[in-house]
Short mmCIF file of C-alpha atoms and ligand atoms in Angstrom, two decimals:
data_model
loop_
_atom_site.label_atom_id
_atom_site.label_comp_id
_atom_site.label_asym_id
_atom_site.label_seq_id
_atom_site.Cartn_x
_atom_site.Cartn_y
_atom_site.Cartn_z
CA MET A 153 7.35 21.16 -15.10
CA ASP A 154 6.86 19.16 -11.91
CA ARG A 155 6.86 15.36 -11.66
CA ARG A 156 3.07 15.11 -11.83
CA GLY A 157 2.84 17.43 -14.86
CA GLN A 158 5.44 15.34 -16.69
CA LEU A 159 3.57 12.13 -15.98
CA ILE A 160 0.21 13.58 -17.09
CA ASN A 161 1.85 14.78 -20.33
CA ARG A 162 3.42 11.41 -20.98
CA VAL A 163 0.15 9.51 -20.52
CA THR A 164 -1.90 12.06 -22.49
CA GLN A 165 0.55 12.03 -25.40
CA SER A 166 0.55 8.26 -25.48
CA PHE A 167 -3.27 8.24 -25.46
CA GLU A 168 -3.40 10.74 -28.34
CA ALA A 169 -0.71 8.99 -30.38
CA ASN A 170 -2.46 5.61 -30.12
CA PHE A 171 -6.11 6.61 -30.30
CA GLY A 172 -6.01 9.82 -32.38
CA GLN A 173 -8.15 11.75 -29.87
CA SER A 174 -7.76 13.45 -26.48
CA PRO A 175 -8.91 11.58 -23.39
CA GLN A 176 -12.25 12.63 -21.97
CA LEU A 177 -11.13 12.16 -18.36
CA ILE A 178 -7.83 11.93 -16.46
CA ILE A 179 -7.59 10.38 -13.00
CA SER A 180 -4.72 10.25 -10.50
CA ALA A 181 -4.38 7.74 -7.63
CA PRO A 182 -1.40 7.74 -5.26
CA GLY A 183 0.84 5.00 -3.91
CA ARG A 184 1.06 4.66 -0.13
CA VAL A 185 3.56 4.06 2.60
CA ASN A 186 2.50 2.43 5.83
CA LEU A 187 3.82 4.28 8.89
CA ILE A 188 2.84 1.53 11.33
CA GLY A 189 0.46 -1.45 11.52
CA GLU A 190 1.90 -4.26 9.43
CA HIS A 191 -0.08 -7.43 8.63
CA THR A 192 -2.88 -6.17 10.85
CA ASP A 193 -5.33 -5.26 8.07
CA TYR A 194 -6.40 -8.82 7.22
CA ASN A 195 -6.75 -9.49 10.94
CA ASP A 196 -9.51 -6.83 11.11
CA GLY A 197 -7.10 -4.56 12.96
CA PHE A 198 -5.69 -1.02 12.74
CA VAL A 199 -3.21 0.56 10.32
CA LEU A 200 -1.70 4.04 9.91
CA PRO A 201 -0.67 4.57 6.27
CA CYS A 202 -0.40 7.78 4.26
CA ALA A 203 -0.63 8.32 0.52
CA ILE A 204 2.54 9.61 -1.15
CA ASP A 205 3.21 12.06 -3.97
CA HIS A 206 4.05 9.31 -6.44
CA GLU A 207 1.06 8.21 -8.45
CA THR A 208 -0.64 6.39 -11.30
CA ILE A 209 -2.39 8.35 -14.02
CA VAL A 210 -5.27 6.83 -16.01
CA ALA A 211 -6.62 8.58 -19.12
CA ILE A 212 -9.94 7.30 -20.49
CA SER A 213 -12.61 7.91 -23.12
CA PRO A 214 -15.75 5.80 -23.40
CA THR A 215 -16.45 4.40 -26.88
CA GLN A 216 -19.35 2.81 -28.74
CA GLY A 217 -18.86 -0.90 -29.15
CA GLU A 218 -17.71 -4.02 -27.40
CA LEU A 219 -14.01 -3.55 -26.77
CA VAL A 220 -11.76 -2.12 -24.10
CA ASP A 221 -8.41 -1.00 -25.57
CA VAL A 222 -5.64 -0.37 -23.08
CA ILE A 223 -2.09 0.98 -23.34
CA ALA A 224 0.50 0.55 -20.60
CA CYS A 225 2.76 3.55 -21.26
CA ASP A 226 5.50 2.29 -18.91
CA TYR A 227 5.87 -1.02 -20.75
CA ASP A 228 4.97 0.11 -24.24
CA GLN A 229 2.40 -2.69 -24.41
CA GLN A 230 -1.24 -2.91 -25.40
CA ASP A 231 -4.19 -5.07 -24.52
CA GLN A 232 -7.70 -5.51 -25.83
CA PHE A 233 -10.64 -7.45 -24.45
CA GLY A 234 -14.37 -7.68 -25.03
CA ILE A 235 -16.69 -6.30 -22.34
CA ASN A 236 -19.26 -9.00 -22.95
CA SER A 237 -17.02 -12.07 -23.04
CA ALA A 238 -15.46 -13.87 -20.08
CA PHE A 239 -12.30 -12.09 -18.88
CA GLU A 240 -9.37 -14.44 -19.20
CA HIS A 241 -6.35 -14.43 -16.94
CA GLN A 242 -3.17 -13.16 -18.67
CA THR A 243 0.55 -13.78 -18.22
CA ASP A 244 1.38 -10.04 -18.11
CA GLU A 245 0.35 -8.96 -14.65
CA TRP A 246 -0.67 -5.40 -15.59
CA LYS A 247 -3.33 -6.79 -17.90
CA ASN A 248 -4.90 -8.68 -15.03
CA HIS A 249 -5.29 -5.46 -13.05
CA VAL A 250 -7.42 -3.94 -15.82
CA ARG A 251 -9.50 -7.06 -16.42
CA GLY A 252 -9.79 -7.64 -12.67
CA VAL A 253 -11.27 -4.19 -12.03
CA ALA A 254 -13.68 -4.65 -14.95
CA ALA A 255 -14.66 -8.05 -13.49
CA SER A 256 -15.29 -6.51 -10.04
CA PHE A 257 -17.76 -4.02 -11.55
CA LYS A 258 -19.44 -6.86 -13.41
CA ALA A 259 -19.64 -8.93 -10.21
CA ARG A 260 -21.68 -6.07 -8.70
CA GLY A 261 -24.10 -6.16 -11.62
CA LEU A 262 -22.67 -2.96 -13.09
CA ASN A 263 -22.27 -3.14 -16.86
CA ILE A 264 -19.40 -1.03 -18.09
CA ALA A 265 -19.18 0.67 -21.48
CA SER A 266 -16.36 -0.04 -23.92
CA ALA A 267 -13.47 2.38 -23.57
CA ARG A 268 -9.99 3.49 -24.57
CA ILE A 269 -7.56 3.69 -21.68
CA ALA A 270 -3.92 4.69 -21.16
CA ILE A 271 -2.10 3.98 -17.88
CA GLY A 272 1.25 5.30 -16.64
CA GLY A 273 2.88 5.81 -13.26
CA ASN A 274 5.90 6.98 -11.29
CA ILE A 275 5.58 4.78 -8.18
CA PRO A 276 8.66 2.57 -7.80
CA GLN A 277 7.45 -0.97 -8.59
CA GLY A 278 8.13 -3.98 -6.41
CA ALA A 279 9.11 -1.67 -3.56
CA GLY A 280 6.07 -2.21 -1.34
CA LEU A 281 4.64 1.23 -2.17
CA SER A 282 1.38 -0.12 -3.63
CA SER A 283 1.77 0.68 -7.28
CA SER A 284 -0.76 -2.10 -8.04
CA ALA A 285 -3.38 -0.74 -5.64
CA SER A 286 -3.03 2.72 -7.16
CA VAL A 287 -3.52 1.33 -10.68
CA SER A 288 -6.70 -0.46 -9.60
CA VAL A 289 -8.10 2.52 -7.68
CA ALA A 290 -7.38 4.93 -10.56
CA LEU A 291 -8.98 2.54 -13.05
CA GLY A 292 -11.98 2.03 -10.78
CA LYS A 293 -12.53 5.78 -10.46
CA ALA A 294 -12.10 6.26 -14.22
CA ILE A 295 -14.60 3.51 -15.06
CA ALA A 296 -17.11 4.60 -12.41
CA THR A 297 -16.97 8.22 -13.59
CA VAL A 298 -17.39 7.66 -17.34
CA ASN A 299 -20.20 5.19 -16.70
CA GLY A 300 -22.00 7.50 -14.28
CA PHE A 301 -21.93 5.02 -11.37
CA ASP A 302 -22.62 7.76 -8.83
CA ASP A 303 -23.27 5.36 -5.94
CA ILE A 304 -19.68 4.16 -5.96
CA ASP A 305 -17.95 6.22 -3.28
CA GLU A 306 -14.23 6.05 -2.46
CA THR A 307 -14.65 3.20 0.04
CA GLN A 308 -16.53 1.20 -2.61
CA LEU A 309 -13.72 1.94 -5.05
CA ALA A 310 -11.21 0.52 -2.58
CA LEU A 311 -13.34 -2.63 -2.16
CA ILE A 312 -13.62 -3.02 -5.95
CA ALA A 313 -9.83 -2.69 -6.26
CA GLN A 314 -9.28 -5.21 -3.45
CA GLN A 315 -11.74 -7.66 -4.98
CA SER A 316 -9.82 -7.43 -8.25
CA GLU A 317 -6.59 -8.36 -6.43
CA ASN A 318 -8.20 -11.14 -4.39
CA ASP A 319 -10.40 -12.76 -7.01
CA PHE A 320 -8.72 -12.02 -10.34
CA VAL A 321 -5.04 -11.14 -9.88
CA GLY A 322 -4.72 -13.82 -7.19
CA CYS A 323 -3.21 -11.89 -4.28
CA ALA A 324 -4.86 -12.38 -0.89
CA CYS A 325 -4.12 -8.81 0.30
CA GLY A 326 -6.05 -6.85 2.91
CA ILE A 327 -7.78 -3.49 2.37
CA MET A 328 -5.12 -1.05 3.62
CA ASP A 329 -3.40 -0.17 0.33
CA GLN A 330 -6.57 0.41 -1.65
CA LEU A 331 -8.23 2.48 1.08
CA ALA A 332 -5.15 4.66 1.49
CA SER A 333 -4.99 5.25 -2.26
CA ALA A 334 -8.72 6.01 -2.39
CA ARG A 335 -9.32 8.08 0.74
CA ALA A 336 -6.09 9.61 2.08
CA VAL A 337 -5.96 13.27 3.06
CA ASP A 338 -3.10 15.62 2.16
CA GLY A 339 -0.62 16.16 5.02
CA HIS A 340 -2.18 13.38 7.07
CA ALA A 341 -1.84 9.72 7.86
CA MET A 342 -5.07 7.67 8.11
CA LEU A 343 -5.92 5.82 11.28
CA LEU A 344 -7.92 3.10 9.65
CA ASP A 345 -10.10 0.49 11.32
CA CYS A 346 -9.97 -2.43 8.89
CA ARG A 347 -13.10 -4.00 10.37
CA SER A 348 -15.53 -1.08 10.13
CA LEU A 349 -13.53 0.69 7.38
CA ASP A 350 -13.94 3.93 9.37
CA PHE A 351 -10.96 6.21 9.43
CA GLU A 352 -9.63 9.33 11.07
CA PRO A 353 -7.08 11.60 9.36
CA ILE A 354 -4.17 12.16 11.75
CA ALA A 355 -1.84 15.10 11.03
CA ILE A 356 1.79 14.07 10.69
CA PRO A 357 3.80 16.46 12.91
CA GLU A 358 5.19 19.17 10.61
CA GLU A 359 8.55 18.93 12.39
CA LEU A 360 9.12 15.55 10.67
CA SER A 361 9.95 14.73 7.04
CA LEU A 362 8.86 11.52 5.41
CA LEU A 363 11.76 9.54 3.93
CA ILE A 364 11.39 6.23 2.13
CA ILE A 365 14.61 4.33 1.63
CA HIS A 366 14.63 1.50 -0.89
CA SER A 367 16.86 -1.28 0.41
CA GLY A 368 17.46 -2.52 -3.14
CA VAL A 369 16.44 -6.00 -1.95
CA LYS A 370 13.79 -7.19 -4.38
CA ARG A 371 10.87 -8.60 -2.50
CA GLY A 372 11.13 -12.34 -2.89
CA LEU A 373 8.69 -15.06 -1.79
CA VAL A 374 6.10 -12.37 -1.35
CA ASP A 375 2.98 -14.33 -2.21
CA SER A 376 3.84 -17.64 -0.59
CA ALA A 377 5.20 -16.11 2.62
CA TYR A 378 2.29 -13.63 2.79
CA ASN A 379 -0.28 -16.39 2.44
CA GLU A 380 1.55 -18.52 5.00
CA ARG A 381 1.45 -15.64 7.51
CA ARG A 382 -2.28 -15.20 6.90
CA GLU A 383 -2.90 -18.89 7.54
CA GLN A 384 -0.86 -18.82 10.75
CA CYS A 385 -2.91 -15.85 11.96
CA GLU A 386 -6.14 -17.70 11.15
CA THR A 387 -4.88 -20.80 13.01
CA ALA A 388 -4.18 -18.65 16.04
CA ALA A 389 -7.58 -16.93 15.84
CA ARG A 390 -9.31 -20.33 15.72
CA HIS A 391 -7.30 -21.51 18.72
CA PHE A 392 -8.44 -18.51 20.77
CA GLY A 393 -12.01 -18.85 19.53
CA VAL A 394 -12.18 -15.34 18.04
CA SER A 395 -13.30 -14.36 14.55
CA ALA A 396 -10.09 -12.34 14.03
CA LEU A 397 -6.94 -11.55 16.04
CA ARG A 398 -8.27 -8.00 16.40
CA ASP A 399 -10.48 -9.38 19.18
CA LEU A 400 -7.57 -10.45 21.41
CA ASP A 401 -5.64 -8.42 23.94
CA GLU A 402 -2.26 -9.21 25.48
CA GLN A 403 -3.70 -10.72 28.63
CA ARG A 404 -6.00 -13.14 26.79
CA LEU A 405 -3.12 -14.01 24.50
CA LYS A 406 -0.85 -14.94 27.42
CA ASP A 407 -3.52 -16.75 29.41
CA GLY A 408 -4.78 -18.80 26.48
CA LYS A 409 -1.60 -20.09 24.80
CA GLY A 410 -2.28 -23.68 25.84
CA ASP A 411 -1.12 -26.10 23.13
CA LEU A 412 -0.92 -23.49 20.35
CA ASP A 413 2.35 -24.01 18.44
CA ASP A 414 5.07 -21.49 19.15
CA VAL A 415 5.20 -20.02 15.64
CA SER A 416 1.46 -19.27 15.48
CA TYR A 417 1.67 -17.83 19.00
CA ARG A 418 4.42 -15.42 17.98
CA ARG A 419 2.51 -14.42 14.83
CA ALA A 420 -0.52 -13.63 17.01
CA ARG A 421 1.63 -11.71 19.49
CA HIS A 422 2.90 -9.51 16.67
CA VAL A 423 -0.62 -8.69 15.52
CA VAL A 424 -1.99 -8.04 19.03
CA THR A 425 0.91 -5.79 20.06
CA GLU A 426 1.05 -4.07 16.65
CA ASN A 427 -2.63 -3.09 16.86
CA LYS A 428 -1.97 -1.37 20.16
CA ARG A 429 1.13 0.34 18.75
CA VAL A 430 -0.95 1.79 15.88
CA LEU A 431 -3.43 3.36 18.29
CA ASP A 432 -0.61 4.65 20.51
CA THR A 433 1.24 6.11 17.52
CA ALA A 434 -1.86 8.05 16.44
CA GLU A 435 -1.97 9.55 19.96
CA ALA A 436 1.77 10.26 19.85
CA PHE A 437 1.32 12.12 16.52
CA LYS A 438 -1.44 14.25 18.05
CA ALA A 439 0.71 15.02 21.10
CA LYS A 440 3.85 15.50 18.98
CA ASP A 441 5.56 13.08 21.35
CA PHE A 442 8.63 12.29 19.25
CA GLN A 443 10.15 9.99 21.84
CA ALA A 444 7.03 7.84 21.84
CA ILE A 445 6.94 7.76 18.01
CA SER A 446 10.55 6.60 18.03
CA LYS A 447 9.90 3.84 20.57
CA LEU A 448 6.74 2.59 18.88
CA MET A 449 8.25 2.39 15.40
CA SER A 450 11.31 0.64 16.80
CA ALA A 451 9.16 -1.87 18.70
CA SER A 452 7.16 -2.48 15.51
CA HIS A 453 10.33 -3.28 13.62
CA GLN A 454 11.54 -5.66 16.33
CA SER A 455 8.21 -7.42 16.37
CA MET A 456 8.29 -7.86 12.58
CA ARG A 457 11.84 -9.15 12.89
CA ASP A 458 11.45 -11.54 15.83
CA ASP A 459 7.77 -12.53 16.02
CA PHE A 460 6.44 -12.17 12.49
CA GLU A 461 9.81 -12.92 10.85
CA ILE A 462 9.36 -10.82 7.72
CA THR A 463 12.50 -8.65 7.79
CA LEU A 464 15.90 -9.50 6.29
CA PRO A 465 19.40 -8.75 7.63
CA ALA A 466 19.97 -5.98 5.06
CA ILE A 467 16.72 -4.28 6.11
CA ASP A 468 17.58 -4.60 9.81
CA GLN A 469 20.96 -3.02 9.12
CA LEU A 470 19.37 -0.09 7.28
CA VAL A 471 16.90 0.50 10.11
CA GLU A 472 19.70 0.43 12.73
CA LEU A 473 21.76 2.85 10.69
CA VAL A 474 18.97 5.43 10.45
CA ALA A 475 17.98 4.92 14.11
CA ARG A 476 21.55 5.68 15.16
CA ILE A 477 21.38 9.08 13.42
CA ILE A 478 17.91 10.22 14.48
CA GLY A 479 17.92 8.75 18.01
CA ASP A 480 14.58 9.42 19.69
CA SER A 481 13.74 12.54 17.69
CA GLY A 482 11.98 10.52 14.94
CA GLY A 483 11.13 6.95 13.97
CA VAL A 484 12.19 4.27 11.51
CA ARG A 485 10.99 0.79 10.57
CA MET A 486 10.54 -1.57 7.65
CA THR A 487 7.31 -0.88 5.79
CA GLY A 488 5.00 -3.07 3.70
CA GLY A 489 4.56 -6.80 3.35
CA GLY A 490 8.21 -7.66 4.07
CA PHE A 491 11.10 -9.73 2.68
CA GLY A 492 12.73 -6.72 1.04
CA GLY A 493 11.43 -3.41 -0.23
CA CYS A 494 11.56 -0.17 1.73
CA VAL A 495 12.24 1.34 5.11
CA VAL A 496 10.13 4.32 6.21
CA ALA A 497 11.59 7.04 8.40
CA LEU A 498 10.08 10.12 10.02
CA VAL A 499 13.09 12.39 10.30
CA PRO A 500 13.50 15.88 11.81
CA HIS A 501 14.20 18.22 8.85
CA GLU A 502 17.63 19.14 10.19
CA GLU A 503 18.71 15.47 10.24
CA ILE A 504 17.81 14.65 6.63
CA GLN A 505 21.25 15.40 5.29
CA ALA A 506 22.96 13.28 7.96
CA VAL A 507 20.62 10.35 7.24
CA GLU A 508 21.21 10.61 3.50
CA THR A 509 24.99 10.75 3.99
CA ALA A 510 25.02 7.78 6.38
CA VAL A 511 22.91 5.67 4.01
CA ALA A 512 25.09 6.64 1.04
CA THR A 513 28.37 5.85 2.81
CA GLU A 514 27.47 2.90 5.03
CA TYR A 515 24.80 0.91 3.18
CA VAL A 516 25.25 -0.97 -0.07
CA THR A 517 22.37 -2.66 -1.89
CA PRO A 518 22.83 -6.31 -2.95
CA ASP A 519 23.80 -5.26 -6.47
CA GLY A 520 26.38 -2.79 -5.19
CA THR A 521 24.53 0.44 -6.01
CA PRO A 522 23.61 3.10 -3.42
CA ALA A 523 20.12 2.92 -1.91
CA ILE A 524 17.58 5.29 -3.46
CA ILE A 525 15.98 7.68 -0.99
CA TYR A 526 12.62 9.26 -1.74
CA ARG A 527 11.64 12.42 0.13
CA CYS A 528 7.87 12.17 0.05
CA LYS A 529 4.91 14.34 0.98
CA PRO A 530 1.69 12.87 2.40
CA ALA A 531 -0.79 13.27 -0.45
CA ASN A 532 -4.53 13.16 -1.20
CA GLY A 533 -6.29 10.00 -2.30
CA VAL A 534 -7.72 9.47 -5.80
CA THR A 535 -8.63 12.68 -7.68
CA ILE A 536 -10.03 13.79 -11.02
CA VAL A 537 -7.24 15.70 -12.72
CA LYS A 538 -9.19 16.66 -15.86
CA SER A 539 -12.78 16.07 -16.91
C1 GLA B 202 0.67 -5.77 1.61
C2 GLA B 202 -0.84 -6.00 1.50
C3 GLA B 202 -1.60 -5.20 2.58
C4 GLA B 202 -1.01 -5.47 3.97
C5 GLA B 202 0.52 -5.33 3.94
C6 GLA B 202 1.16 -5.72 5.26
O1 GLA B 202 0.96 -4.44 1.32
O2 GLA B 202 -1.30 -5.59 0.23
O3 GLA B 202 -2.97 -5.52 2.52
O4 GLA B 202 -1.40 -6.72 4.45
O5 GLA B 202 1.12 -6.09 2.92
O6 GLA B 202 0.85 -4.83 6.26
#
């Protein structure tokens, strides 16, 4: 049985063992990896993520009554809350994702029915591959479907999931992760405009394989550093008199520096140049211009390292190592919010073995174990697996 089949079985069995019935509906929502466009989403800019073939499965049955019963199969934990009482914040983070999604429906005036729910996943957690976004999107789709909320399309689902993170879980993230998990197209990356929420599927050249290498560095300081970066971007936008850094180009940036502090200036420069790199990378994918892909991903990494200051020495070393093997026939950069997590590489098929060997022999994670490498396939966004 394949990985997905095993996960569906695990979640279904857990549902049946706990609730004594089969789930009425099973939903899958993928994790995502961002190919380029980091920290641009909350600046109304452009991103180019793709969904990956690691996912969250949610099994659900509506019930008669007041209560939502939830099982987290991966933690062997349960939760229960009333649909008509105020949703209280919990210490276990996974519980907040469920209550947060329920609260987002409520905030839209949509009353949800009581339900039994089981959740399980195979997305590496804390790796920057959006396991949380996939949980929220899968839950949102499950709740919308059993309640017959037909007006909630996939973009609305992404907004509900983001609102849950922003307002309930307490993470000031942008919209990229949720939209990728909700709307991605098999075999493609998504060129996503985070202002209009329009997107264009961009085929990833079939000559390249998608590798995700986990540095083994646990992402530290994520929330505080993330929020600090957001504030610095907002300071810069105010200085330039624009509603978001998306509205600046390199010339205006240079001409208008004035008395803006150096750090905020460099943060803004990252965002402005990164937006352009995203658009150029989409063109390079279409043209199968591997040299350009290589240059753009490398420039993105340097900009994250020097201007946005979100990489770490171990991550820089991993990126250099992979770049040395693939040269300009593919691309490599850190992916996600930063301060640890994963490196993403687009690698010609014939170089995969060499990359894997180099990482295994030359890179050691902080706890002395080899780095885990995931060979991924660009996947579809949220889907109904069984109804
Ligand atoms: C996290 C956030 C996203 C985005 C990235 C950085 O993944 O959830 O919204 O800001 O960081 O690109």
